[in-house]
């Protein structure tokens, strides 16, 4: 306790505000911050501001009492011109939006005491002096046109009425177009000179001078004007006062009117001509332009730079936009529109000779048509060691144009090798005939139709980058049997090994021509389809039949049903080891959308695959004999009702040992009905109902017995009056 008491005695509350006097200009905003520290009360402190003018004190604003404001300041508080803003729990700021000369006086900030013991200062004050706004800034008009290399002097007059100890600073700045203004030179309130970062070397070399002529006249002299010196010049005057131990505080700033300055360039003594070395005739052709300087410019220690421009429309000069440039140091400058093509090497710039520049397009596209021109500029050394553009001459316009013809594509397919029997090899070639296409690449799709106007399926495809891709129409086990390759500049060859009966049909090539765009991406140009080539050998092998048989078509839930897919062979019967079958079983459930669903399948090697099921029933597929495949449905449910059919495809081995796949066979359908078992569906509800009724009856008997027992006990406890006592009362 004694240690805590000692700490409390040492704590003294302290209210602080800026040291004064504060000098501000009429019409400006004023902010005075008040802080409180070393207090013991609540974390959030309250503040009150008062104004003392002589012997009169005015209540201004308070964070604790909304009715604190004096009536003479109530309108300014209501309008927000006078406000108190809390910055933190222990600091607040008094803000005057537009200060008046009548606002001068002593401002007192106080905080109500909430400490257990009163110790320290609970208020602080500062004097505010408000002076008249007498600062005037006016630029002296300078010549609108300054010859290149001549002197440029800018002057600015700053006047004011001295009433307090204030100081001035003047800043010269220049703006060009929509770019932000750049500071050139500033003379500070203490007389120090600060030079902008772009003019440091120029000031050190004596090319930039400050002229103080007295009487508020500030001058800026550029001893040698360059074309880059054109722009809008303005001067900004600021009024300062030293506060808080010598820290400069700006109290007024005045945004002068701009002075427009143009630097006239000397007439060039050279000409520039543009000619074409390579002329494109089609889209994708190369082009080459040459820019020649005639009449050598007097450069001495100077250099040349070139900018290439491209324009379209009826006025290409007005719409011209830069393509790329070589600056005075010979470095490449690229704009965003052409950056990808320049960086990838599709557009190149070079300086062939000292006075000849060359622009080369590896491929020209339709968007490159229009007028081209080149602008040659001369660069000379400035006093700060940098480079300054002194002259620029543009060449004549050169129009680059060619007739854009619609691309055309034709495809001819012809047979190279006939497939005369099953197991043979079929070979077909597709020749492409293209017109009005430059350096095209082709994608080819080989497609097949089993009959005229039947569904088309793709066998194999070849992309424009010569990547082969098997398509959905091909059999998974025979993907290596279909080969597509490029056999010539515009010719493609398709080869099908081990032709089977199911491969009979009409084959064709669908070809698409692709060209590179400006970004070197593939762009589709035109497509075409070839004539059809038929595989139509006569099948002399055995004939297959398929049928379906079910042991029953109506069963109850939970039972097992069996259905057989029976295959028969007629004609020339092969040996038992030379024929195998692929079998699939399908179900068509009328209550479920989506058509027939695959239940189970067996490939020719005897491997069985089953599809996932959403029912508690299960199915199995087995080979009962060499030509009978049985589907069994176990624990049948109502979802198993519907149509069932099987599909099969025979595989036969020829005398040469090659396997061929026969045509797909599809059986008729059999409908399976799942009966509704009345007793099975009702026995459980009946048993549950009887059990529930028995339980409720027994419970009712127990409740009745308990109630009756309790009632009888209450009756037995009531006392009975003696009959003798009643007889005595009657006699009386």
XYZ file of C-alpha atoms in Angstrom:
732
model
C 0.000 0.000 0.000
C 2.801 2.427 0.823
C 4.509 1.755 -2.532
C 1.268 2.394 -4.457
C 0.659 5.604 -2.489
C 4.156 6.814 -3.335
C 3.557 6.294 -7.067
C 0.281 8.191 -6.923
C 1.899 11.171 -5.247
C 4.559 11.328 -7.985
C 1.983 11.388 -10.841
C 1.064 14.924 -11.923
C -1.522 15.463 -14.653
C -0.183 17.533 -17.568
C -2.148 19.383 -20.284
C -0.056 20.575 -23.261
C -0.761 22.563 -26.445
C 1.630 24.113 -29.055
C 3.844 26.958 -27.941
C 2.861 30.379 -29.184
C 2.227 32.867 -30.262
C 0.547 31.305 -33.323
C 0.364 33.612 -36.354
C -2.233 32.778 -38.980
C -3.673 34.561 -42.028
C -7.286 35.615 -42.271
C -9.370 33.209 -44.330
C -7.115 30.195 -43.686
C -7.868 27.170 -41.497
C -6.420 26.778 -38.012
C -5.889 23.629 -35.939
C -4.728 23.615 -32.320
C -4.056 20.264 -30.653
C -4.430 19.616 -26.920
C -2.939 16.590 -25.110
C -3.333 15.314 -21.550
C -0.962 12.876 -19.860
C -0.183 11.327 -16.452
C -3.821 11.154 -15.325
C -5.491 8.599 -13.027
C -9.122 9.011 -14.035
C -11.024 7.232 -16.842
C -9.118 6.190 -19.951
C -11.106 8.618 -22.131
C -10.629 12.215 -20.996
C -12.909 15.198 -21.709
C -11.757 18.564 -23.080
C -13.083 22.139 -22.921
C -11.922 25.116 -25.011
C -12.321 28.785 -24.107
C -11.324 32.045 -25.791
C -10.041 34.907 -23.643
C -9.977 38.371 -25.217
C -8.886 40.891 -22.641
C -11.131 40.594 -19.632
C -13.852 38.678 -21.529
C -13.936 34.881 -21.680
C -16.044 32.863 -24.136
C -16.938 29.191 -23.835
C -16.286 27.570 -27.239
C -16.716 23.779 -27.370
C -16.652 20.809 -25.004
C -16.599 17.036 -25.397
C -18.587 16.631 -22.176
C -21.317 19.293 -22.267
C -23.269 19.954 -25.530
C -24.673 23.157 -23.969
C -21.197 24.517 -23.220
C -20.922 26.889 -26.229
C -21.420 30.607 -25.730
C -24.330 32.086 -27.697
C -22.021 34.381 -29.705
C -20.238 31.307 -31.186
C -23.257 28.989 -31.448
C -23.850 29.636 -35.188
C -20.237 28.823 -36.102
C -20.314 25.607 -34.065
C -23.618 24.573 -35.672
C -22.275 25.222 -39.199
C -19.089 23.260 -38.475
C -16.779 26.238 -38.923
C -15.758 25.791 -35.279
C -15.405 22.180 -34.110
C -13.664 19.933 -31.607
C -12.387 16.607 -32.937
C -11.235 13.811 -30.662
C -7.985 12.316 -31.947
C -7.530 9.713 -29.196
C -8.522 9.046 -25.600
C -6.015 11.659 -24.412
C -5.938 14.199 -27.257
C -8.369 16.475 -29.082
C -8.041 19.172 -31.738
C -9.801 22.524 -32.030
C -10.449 23.367 -35.673
C -11.431 26.719 -37.181
C -12.406 26.346 -40.845
C -12.066 30.016 -41.825
C -10.277 32.131 -39.257
C -11.254 35.789 -38.793
C -9.287 38.733 -37.481
C -11.757 38.868 -34.572
C -10.681 35.331 -33.596
C -7.407 36.605 -32.196
C -6.853 36.060 -28.479
C -5.776 33.451 -25.949
C -7.176 29.948 -26.387
C -7.399 27.883 -23.219
C -7.688 24.067 -23.226
C -8.697 22.426 -19.967
C -9.652 18.968 -18.826
C -12.032 18.412 -15.868
C -10.325 16.692 -12.952
C -11.317 13.052 -12.461
C -8.307 12.089 -10.341
C -8.538 11.007 -6.736
C -6.068 13.724 -5.778
C -5.601 17.049 -7.587
C -2.000 17.423 -8.780
C -0.459 19.121 -11.824
C -1.889 21.611 -14.345
C -5.356 21.002 -15.759
C -5.298 23.701 -18.448
C -2.945 25.286 -20.935
C -3.247 28.309 -23.227
C -1.743 29.704 -26.405
C -2.024 33.090 -28.096
C -3.403 33.252 -31.648
C -2.682 36.282 -33.840
C -4.707 36.673 -37.048
C -3.196 38.972 -39.696
C -4.697 40.322 -42.901
C -4.190 38.484 -46.213
C -1.960 40.932 -48.069
C 0.140 38.519 -50.144
C 0.016 39.233 -53.901
C 1.739 37.169 -56.609
C 1.890 38.288 -60.246
C 4.141 36.908 -63.015
C 5.757 39.360 -65.393
C 4.870 38.386 -68.994
C 7.757 36.831 -70.878
C 8.198 36.452 -74.626
C 5.827 33.762 -75.895
C 8.411 32.526 -78.408
C 12.041 31.963 -77.497
C 14.582 30.917 -80.151
C 16.399 27.691 -79.535
C 19.692 28.397 -77.752
C 18.616 31.874 -76.648
C 18.150 33.038 -73.020
C 14.810 32.700 -71.253
C 14.100 34.912 -68.229
C 11.009 34.544 -66.060
C 10.055 37.068 -63.377
C 7.524 37.015 -60.540
C 6.543 39.952 -58.280
C 5.559 39.118 -54.679
C 4.198 41.896 -52.415
C 2.698 41.994 -48.925
C 2.017 44.285 -45.931
C 4.310 43.544 -43.001
C 2.339 43.408 -39.718
C 4.033 40.474 -38.056
C 7.377 38.722 -38.241
C 6.641 36.482 -41.271
C 8.930 35.208 -44.049
C 8.527 34.411 -47.765
C 9.521 31.550 -50.084
C 9.128 31.396 -53.872
C 9.023 28.235 -56.001
C 9.267 28.118 -59.817
C 7.619 25.131 -61.549
C 6.787 24.028 -65.102
C 3.985 21.869 -66.469
C 3.647 20.166 -69.837
C 0.295 18.830 -71.022
C -1.472 16.596 -68.532
C 1.734 15.641 -66.700
C 2.161 16.876 -63.089
C 4.146 20.086 -62.653
C 7.848 19.761 -61.815
C 9.624 22.102 -59.400
C 12.569 23.925 -60.959
C 13.963 26.046 -58.121
C 12.877 27.203 -54.648
C 14.291 29.991 -52.497
C 13.264 29.180 -48.910
C 12.167 31.416 -46.044
C 15.665 31.266 -44.602
C 17.291 32.200 -47.944
C 18.406 28.663 -48.887
C 18.064 27.586 -52.534
C 16.682 24.124 -53.385
C 16.867 22.843 -56.991
C 14.509 20.248 -58.521
C 15.969 16.822 -59.286
C 15.731 17.320 -63.081
C 17.612 20.629 -62.985
C 20.485 19.893 -60.562
C 23.196 19.509 -63.201
C 21.937 22.482 -65.145
C 22.088 24.669 -62.016
C 25.604 23.445 -61.209
C 26.786 24.260 -64.771
C 25.411 27.788 -64.596
C 22.634 27.191 -67.081
C 19.988 27.962 -64.429
C 20.266 31.167 -62.351
C 18.192 32.887 -59.646
C 17.824 36.676 -60.047
C 16.774 38.631 -56.901
C 16.080 42.206 -58.003
C 14.702 43.536 -54.687
C 11.284 44.959 -53.930
C 9.719 41.502 -54.084
C 10.941 40.733 -57.645
C 12.127 37.144 -58.102
C 13.650 36.120 -61.435
C 14.577 32.778 -63.044
C 17.036 32.742 -65.936
C 17.684 29.871 -68.355
C 20.848 30.917 -70.117
C 20.239 28.589 -73.098
C 16.730 27.432 -74.033
C 16.164 23.943 -75.427
C 13.083 22.556 -77.185
C 12.349 20.520 -74.050
C 11.984 23.808 -72.103
C 8.597 24.574 -73.654
C 5.651 24.500 -71.259
C 3.609 26.545 -68.758
C 5.698 28.283 -66.068
C 4.285 29.513 -62.775
C 5.624 30.762 -59.431
C 4.216 29.932 -55.987
C 4.752 32.232 -52.979
C 4.365 30.965 -49.414
C 4.302 32.878 -46.156
C 6.038 31.226 -43.159
C 6.423 31.743 -39.417
C 8.847 29.981 -37.035
C 7.031 27.921 -34.408
C 7.845 25.284 -31.805
C 11.509 26.046 -31.371
C 12.337 27.290 -34.854
C 10.279 24.870 -36.997
C 8.954 26.613 -40.116
C 5.151 26.625 -40.407
C 3.472 27.617 -43.685
C 0.502 29.904 -43.032
C -0.391 31.026 -46.567
C 0.266 29.886 -50.137
C -0.575 31.582 -53.476
C -1.477 28.249 -56.579
C 0.333 32.550 -59.935
C -1.224 32.379 -63.340
C 0.756 30.287 -65.847
C 2.983 31.782 -68.522
C 3.097 29.824 -71.790
C 6.566 29.517 -73.339
C 7.370 28.051 -76.758
C 10.900 27.362 -77.979
C 11.236 27.733 -81.727
C 13.536 25.197 -83.326
C 16.039 26.103 -85.979
C 15.207 25.048 -89.492
C 16.582 21.603 -90.309
C 19.235 21.357 -92.993
C 18.456 17.776 -94.065
C 15.586 15.760 -95.586
C 14.246 12.261 -94.918
C 12.839 9.865 -97.536
C 11.111 6.525 -97.041
C 11.145 3.655 -99.551
C 10.186 -0.008 -99.585
C 12.751 -2.735 -100.161
C 10.434 -5.766 -99.849
C 6.723 -5.435 -100.686
C 4.154 -7.959 -99.362
C 1.574 -9.435 -101.741
C -0.348 -11.623 -99.303
C -1.066 -11.700 -95.592
C 1.914 -13.275 -93.856
C 4.481 -12.035 -96.380
C 7.582 -10.166 -95.135
C 8.089 -6.425 -95.640
C 11.123 -4.154 -95.353
C 11.253 -0.332 -95.288
C 14.298 1.952 -95.544
C 14.536 5.469 -94.050
C 17.349 7.560 -95.608
C 18.725 10.928 -94.461
C 19.808 13.187 -97.337
C 22.087 16.159 -96.705
C 24.148 15.370 -93.621
C 23.060 17.460 -90.610
C 25.687 19.506 -88.814
C 25.843 17.361 -85.694
C 29.411 17.943 -84.530
C 29.140 16.030 -81.242
C 25.467 15.134 -81.883
C 23.619 11.954 -82.707
C 20.612 10.759 -84.735
C 17.508 8.939 -83.568
C 14.586 7.492 -85.539
C 10.950 6.778 -84.709
C 8.774 4.588 -86.960
C 5.059 5.410 -87.152
C 2.033 3.673 -88.668
C -1.271 5.341 -89.570
C -4.571 4.181 -91.081
C -7.673 5.758 -92.559
C -8.054 8.806 -94.752
C -5.708 10.893 -92.584
C -2.812 8.590 -91.627
C -0.682 11.449 -90.260
C -3.298 12.330 -87.660
C -3.894 8.678 -86.677
C -0.206 7.709 -86.767
C 0.974 5.823 -83.716
C 4.553 4.794 -82.909
C 5.738 1.280 -83.717
C 9.260 1.366 -82.286
C 12.247 3.688 -82.122
C 16.038 3.869 -81.815
C 16.985 6.653 -79.407
C 20.093 8.846 -79.436
C 22.049 6.089 -77.673
C 20.994 3.456 -80.216
C 18.777 1.680 -77.700
C 15.465 0.125 -78.733
C 12.259 1.808 -77.545
C 9.029 -0.198 -77.940
C 5.384 0.765 -77.428
C 2.788 -1.609 -76.001
C 0.852 -2.184 -79.251
C 3.852 -3.761 -80.978
C 5.841 -4.972 -77.957
C 4.990 -8.723 -78.289
C 6.024 -8.824 -81.960
C 9.223 -6.847 -81.410
C 10.281 -8.909 -78.385
C 9.634 -12.171 -80.268
C 11.713 -11.034 -83.247
C 8.832 -10.643 -85.720
C 9.641 -6.918 -86.085
C 13.228 -5.691 -86.109
C 14.901 -2.262 -86.295
C 18.453 -1.655 -87.481
C 20.813 1.098 -88.583
C 22.358 -0.151 -91.819
C 24.586 2.857 -92.451
C 25.255 6.085 -90.621
C 22.345 7.796 -92.414
C 20.059 4.807 -93.203
C 17.588 3.084 -90.887
C 15.649 -0.092 -91.676
C 12.347 -1.553 -90.383
C 11.614 -5.212 -91.148
C 8.428 -7.255 -90.662
C 8.914 -11.013 -90.715
C 5.178 -11.422 -91.385
C 2.717 -8.684 -92.288
C -0.922 -9.037 -91.336
C -4.020 -7.283 -92.577
C -3.916 -4.898 -89.587
C -0.456 -3.724 -90.770
C -1.847 -2.233 -93.978
C -1.799 1.558 -94.112
C 0.752 4.373 -94.273
C 4.212 4.215 -92.723
C 6.570 7.126 -92.048
C 9.781 7.694 -90.143
C 10.800 10.688 -88.027
C 14.535 11.390 -87.727
C 15.645 13.600 -84.832
C 18.989 15.190 -84.015
C 20.319 15.185 -80.452
C 22.989 17.483 -79.025
C 24.859 17.631 -75.736
C 23.512 19.936 -73.038
C 25.586 21.688 -70.383
C 24.578 19.131 -67.778
C 26.026 16.353 -69.929
C 22.677 14.969 -71.063
C 21.155 14.740 -74.531
C 18.645 17.291 -75.852
C 16.575 16.840 -79.019
C 17.181 19.825 -81.258
C 15.528 18.962 -84.589
C 13.017 16.467 -86.001
C 12.198 15.832 -89.665
C 9.477 13.483 -90.891
C 9.597 11.507 -94.101
C 6.995 11.097 -96.791
C 4.097 8.668 -96.256
C 4.545 5.227 -97.801
C 1.374 3.170 -98.270
C 1.604 -0.598 -97.812
C -1.408 -2.403 -99.279
C -2.299 -5.658 -100.985
C -5.490 -7.202 -102.252
C -6.986 -9.435 -99.618
C -8.326 -12.585 -101.296
C -10.628 -15.054 -99.634
C -8.781 -18.285 -98.812
C -10.021 -21.472 -100.457
C -9.392 -25.090 -99.554
C -10.045 -28.370 -101.360
C -9.405 -31.964 -100.234
C -9.214 -35.058 -102.452
C -9.169 -38.579 -100.925
C -8.117 -41.677 -102.890
C -7.398 -45.307 -102.033
C -3.800 -46.511 -101.887
C -4.414 -50.083 -100.655
C -7.639 -52.037 -100.872
C -8.862 -54.157 -97.920
C -10.244 -57.207 -99.747
C -10.900 -59.320 -96.669
C -11.028 -59.219 -92.897
C -7.561 -58.841 -91.375
C -6.139 -56.948 -94.363
C -4.653 -53.401 -94.310
C -6.546 -50.405 -95.673
C -4.622 -47.310 -96.799
C -6.001 -43.952 -97.949
C -4.341 -40.633 -98.874
C -5.836 -37.124 -98.572
C -4.345 -34.335 -100.700
C -4.968 -30.697 -99.765
C -5.254 -27.957 -102.403
C -5.047 -24.427 -100.929
C -5.348 -20.976 -102.469
C -4.673 -17.518 -100.991
C -3.040 -18.916 -97.874
C 0.487 -18.085 -96.765
C 2.458 -20.701 -94.837
C -0.619 -22.552 -93.574
C -0.641 -25.574 -91.335
C -3.389 -28.180 -91.392
C -5.357 -30.213 -88.918
C -6.852 -33.457 -90.272
C -9.672 -35.607 -88.890
C -10.306 -39.037 -90.409
C -13.991 -39.884 -90.010
C -16.150 -42.887 -90.870
C -19.813 -43.577 -91.680
C -21.120 -47.154 -91.751
C -23.743 -46.160 -94.298
C -24.806 -43.060 -96.186
C -26.342 -40.432 -93.862
C -25.584 -42.503 -90.772
C -23.908 -41.076 -87.694
C -20.321 -39.926 -88.300
C -17.603 -40.951 -85.883
C -14.009 -39.761 -85.812
C -11.233 -42.354 -85.893
C -8.016 -40.358 -85.468
C -6.877 -36.720 -85.811
C -3.666 -34.787 -86.508
C -3.294 -31.239 -85.148
C -1.592 -28.234 -86.806
C 1.460 -28.972 -84.637
C 1.517 -32.581 -86.013
C 0.302 -34.134 -82.763
C -1.700 -37.354 -83.318
C -4.773 -37.818 -81.122
C -7.034 -40.938 -81.077
C -10.707 -39.984 -81.191
C -13.768 -41.353 -79.390
C -14.896 -43.362 -82.390
C -11.923 -45.727 -82.206
C -11.871 -48.962 -80.227
C -9.638 -48.809 -77.125
C -7.959 -52.123 -77.999
C -7.311 -51.067 -81.591
C -5.875 -47.587 -81.094
C -2.509 -48.722 -82.426
C -4.204 -50.073 -85.540
C -5.148 -46.583 -86.863
C -2.209 -44.471 -88.104
C -2.348 -40.931 -89.525
C 0.798 -39.197 -90.730
C 1.916 -36.308 -92.919
C 3.394 -37.761 -96.116
C 4.025 -34.505 -98.006
C 3.791 -30.683 -97.738
C 0.021 -30.872 -98.273
C -0.709 -34.625 -98.198
C -1.714 -36.956 -95.367
C -1.890 -40.755 -95.246
C -4.290 -42.880 -93.200
C -3.573 -46.562 -92.560
C -5.851 -49.109 -90.807
C -4.290 -52.434 -89.878
C -6.316 -55.642 -89.375
C -9.568 -54.472 -90.962
C -12.626 -56.077 -89.358
C -16.215 -56.532 -90.390
C -17.245 -53.612 -88.164
C -14.808 -51.355 -90.103
C -16.802 -51.568 -93.322
C -18.160 -48.164 -94.335
C -17.252 -44.813 -95.895
C -14.057 -42.950 -94.907
C -13.199 -39.260 -95.513
C -10.862 -36.486 -94.338
C -12.020 -33.232 -92.698
C -9.227 -30.650 -93.063
C -8.872 -27.190 -91.456
C -6.236 -24.657 -92.524
C -4.574 -22.614 -89.766
C -2.369 -19.511 -89.982
C -0.355 -17.605 -87.404
C -1.739 -14.287 -86.159
C 0.264 -11.262 -84.999
C 0.900 -12.943 -81.632
C 2.058 -16.182 -83.277
C -1.058 -18.019 -82.166
C -2.930 -20.401 -84.471
C -5.966 -18.838 -86.166
C -8.548 -20.854 -88.082
C -8.674 -19.804 -91.745
C -10.941 -22.202 -93.686
C -12.201 -25.806 -93.538
C -13.166 -28.419 -96.126
C -14.144 -32.102 -96.351
C -12.980 -34.686 -98.890
C -14.897 -37.229 -100.906
C -15.659 -40.651 -99.338
C -13.658 -43.836 -99.858
C -15.441 -47.118 -99.076
C -14.264 -50.302 -97.378
C -16.674 -52.915 -98.737
C -15.155 -56.399 -98.766
C -17.546 -59.408 -98.844
C -17.811 -61.234 -95.554
C -17.631 -65.012 -96.195
C -17.340 -66.137 -92.613
C -19.982 -67.627 -90.326
C -23.281 -65.933 -89.436
C -24.181 -65.224 -85.832
C -27.558 -64.976 -84.126
C -28.419 -63.762 -80.644
C -31.443 -64.427 -78.433
C -32.467 -63.900 -74.813
C -34.238 -66.223 -72.358
C -35.427 -65.652 -68.769
C -36.461 -68.348 -66.309
C -39.290 -66.117 -65.096
C -40.497 -62.577 -65.849
C -42.434 -61.987 -62.601
C -40.820 -62.305 -59.170
C -41.201 -61.022 -55.628
C -38.730 -58.687 -53.877
C -35.744 -60.482 -52.393
C -35.825 -63.347 -54.927
C -33.217 -64.138 -57.597
C -33.897 -64.174 -61.326
C -31.712 -65.429 -64.161
C -31.592 -64.379 -67.826
C -29.495 -66.048 -70.554
C -27.937 -64.411 -73.617
C -27.672 -67.196 -76.208
C -25.411 -66.916 -79.253
C -25.703 -69.250 -82.254
C -23.375 -69.772 -85.238
C -24.444 -70.911 -88.704
C -22.521 -71.441 -91.914
C -18.852 -72.357 -91.819
C -18.346 -72.950 -88.100
C -14.875 -72.109 -86.801
C -13.045 -74.152 -84.220
C -13.995 -73.703 -80.576
C -10.718 -71.967 -79.740
C -10.985 -69.576 -82.659
C -14.046 -67.628 -81.535
C -14.767 -65.545 -78.461
C -17.439 -63.017 -77.574
C -17.812 -59.602 -75.970
C -21.111 -59.406 -74.051
C -22.919 -56.485 -72.396
C -26.182 -56.501 -70.452
C -28.384 -53.380 -70.338
C -31.468 -52.398 -68.329
C -34.010 -49.745 -69.289
C -35.828 -48.593 -66.122
C -38.918 -46.593 -67.057
C -38.895 -44.637 -63.766
C -35.353 -43.328 -64.362
C -34.418 -40.935 -67.165
C -31.329 -41.470 -69.269
C -32.226 -44.524 -71.371
C -30.625 -47.949 -71.082
C -27.961 -48.383 -68.406
C -25.040 -50.810 -68.636
C -25.270 -53.414 -65.846
C -22.324 -55.714 -66.513
C -19.950 -56.676 -69.320
C -17.525 -59.464 -70.162
C -14.694 -58.988 -72.645
C -13.399 -61.678 -74.931
C -10.839 -62.713 -72.302
C -13.582 -63.444 -69.762
C -12.977 -60.381 -67.539
C -16.242 -59.169 -65.953
C -16.917 -55.503 -65.083
C -20.004 -54.297 -63.208
C -21.403 -50.782 -63.077
C -22.051 -49.095 -59.686
C -25.593 -49.633 -58.327
C -27.846 -47.460 -56.148
C -29.939 -50.426 -54.991
C -29.499 -53.105 -52.341
C -29.775 -55.751 -55.034
C -26.757 -57.151 -56.853
C -26.039 -58.711 -60.228
C -23.531 -61.215 -61.587
C -22.480 -62.246 -65.091
C -21.089 -65.676 -65.898
C -20.352 -67.808 -68.945
C -22.478 -70.916 -68.583
C -21.246 -72.474 -71.821
C -19.240 -71.433 -74.841
C -22.236 -69.556 -76.269
C -24.487 -68.848 -73.238
C -23.899 -65.865 -70.915
C -26.123 -65.648 -67.830
C -27.094 -62.515 -65.929
C -28.384 -63.085 -62.377
C -30.174 -60.440 -60.281
C -29.867 -61.228 -56.556
C -32.128 -59.869 -53.786
C -34.356 -58.256 -56.384
C -35.950 -54.879 -55.558
C -38.641 -52.820 -57.255
C -35.910 -50.736 -58.991
C -34.874 -53.856 -60.902
C -38.140 -53.898 -62.861
C -37.829 -52.907 -66.532
C -36.581 -54.081 -69.922
C -33.417 -56.152 -70.245
C -31.406 -56.877 -73.370
C -27.931 -58.090 -74.237
C -25.423 -57.064 -76.898
C -22.542 -59.175 -78.183
C -19.694 -58.937 -80.685
C -17.832 -62.026 -81.916
C -14.041 -62.154 -82.257
C -12.686 -64.681 -84.788
C -9.154 -65.855 -85.483
C -8.200 -66.381 -89.100
C -5.908 -69.053 -90.436
C -3.098 -66.458 -90.409
C -3.546 -66.005 -86.670
C -5.025 -62.462 -86.749
C -8.100 -61.594 -84.718
C -11.003 -59.711 -86.279
C -14.067 -58.298 -84.604
C -17.465 -59.034 -86.082
C -20.507 -56.832 -86.217
C -22.374 -55.957 -83.051
C -25.414 -58.118 -82.298
C -28.368 -56.936 -80.232
C -31.049 -59.185 -78.780
C -34.732 -58.587 -78.265
C -35.900 -57.310 -74.867
C -37.491 -59.137 -71.962
C -39.576 -57.286 -69.358
C -39.075 -58.142 -65.700
C -41.923 -57.414 -63.249
C -41.329 -57.209 -59.480
C -44.581 -58.050 -57.666
C -45.884 -56.279 -54.627
C -45.940 -58.717 -51.616
C -49.037 -57.694 -49.622
C -48.373 -59.784 -46.490
C -44.654 -58.862 -46.431
C -45.526 -55.184 -46.662
C -48.287 -55.346 -44.007
C -47.065 -57.850 -41.446
C -44.617 -55.526 -39.797
C -47.085 -52.599 -39.499
C -49.689 -55.022 -38.046
C -47.227 -56.419 -35.538
C -46.135 -52.926 -34.544
C -49.768 -51.806 -34.171
C -50.754 -54.815 -32.046
C -47.725 -54.397 -29.844
C -48.399 -50.687 -29.396
C -52.073 -51.361 -28.542
C -51.084 -53.999 -25.968
C -48.596 -51.645 -24.320
C -51.144 -48.783 -24.182
C -53.799 -51.147 -22.680
C -51.490 -52.421 -19.970
C -50.435 -48.883 -19.180
C -54.090 -47.818 -18.872
C -54.821 -50.699 -16.458
C -51.876 -49.770 -14.301
C -52.921 -46.115 -14.197
C -56.522 -47.092 -13.273
C -55.408 -49.455 -10.584
C -53.125 -46.830 -9.045
C -55.846 -44.181 -9.082
C -58.407 -46.517 -7.527
C -55.983 -47.540 -4.809
C -55.256 -43.943 -3.882
C -58.966 -43.032 -3.769
C -59.883 -45.934 -1.520
C -57.208 -44.909 0.984
C -58.584 -41.377 1.217
C -62.114 -42.644 1.938
C -60.870 -44.948 4.679
C -59.129 -42.103 6.524
C -62.325 -39.965 6.960
C -63.535 -40.340 10.723
C -67.022 -41.707 11.335
C -69.461 -40.247 13.900
C -70.722 -42.549 16.613
C -74.349 -43.751 16.261
C -74.886 -43.575 20.026
C -73.987 -39.926 20.005
C -76.530 -39.315 17.259
C -79.286 -41.094 19.218
C -78.622 -38.937 22.228
C -78.890 -35.801 20.091
C -82.214 -37.038 18.646
C -83.666 -37.663 22.060
C -82.690 -34.231 23.190
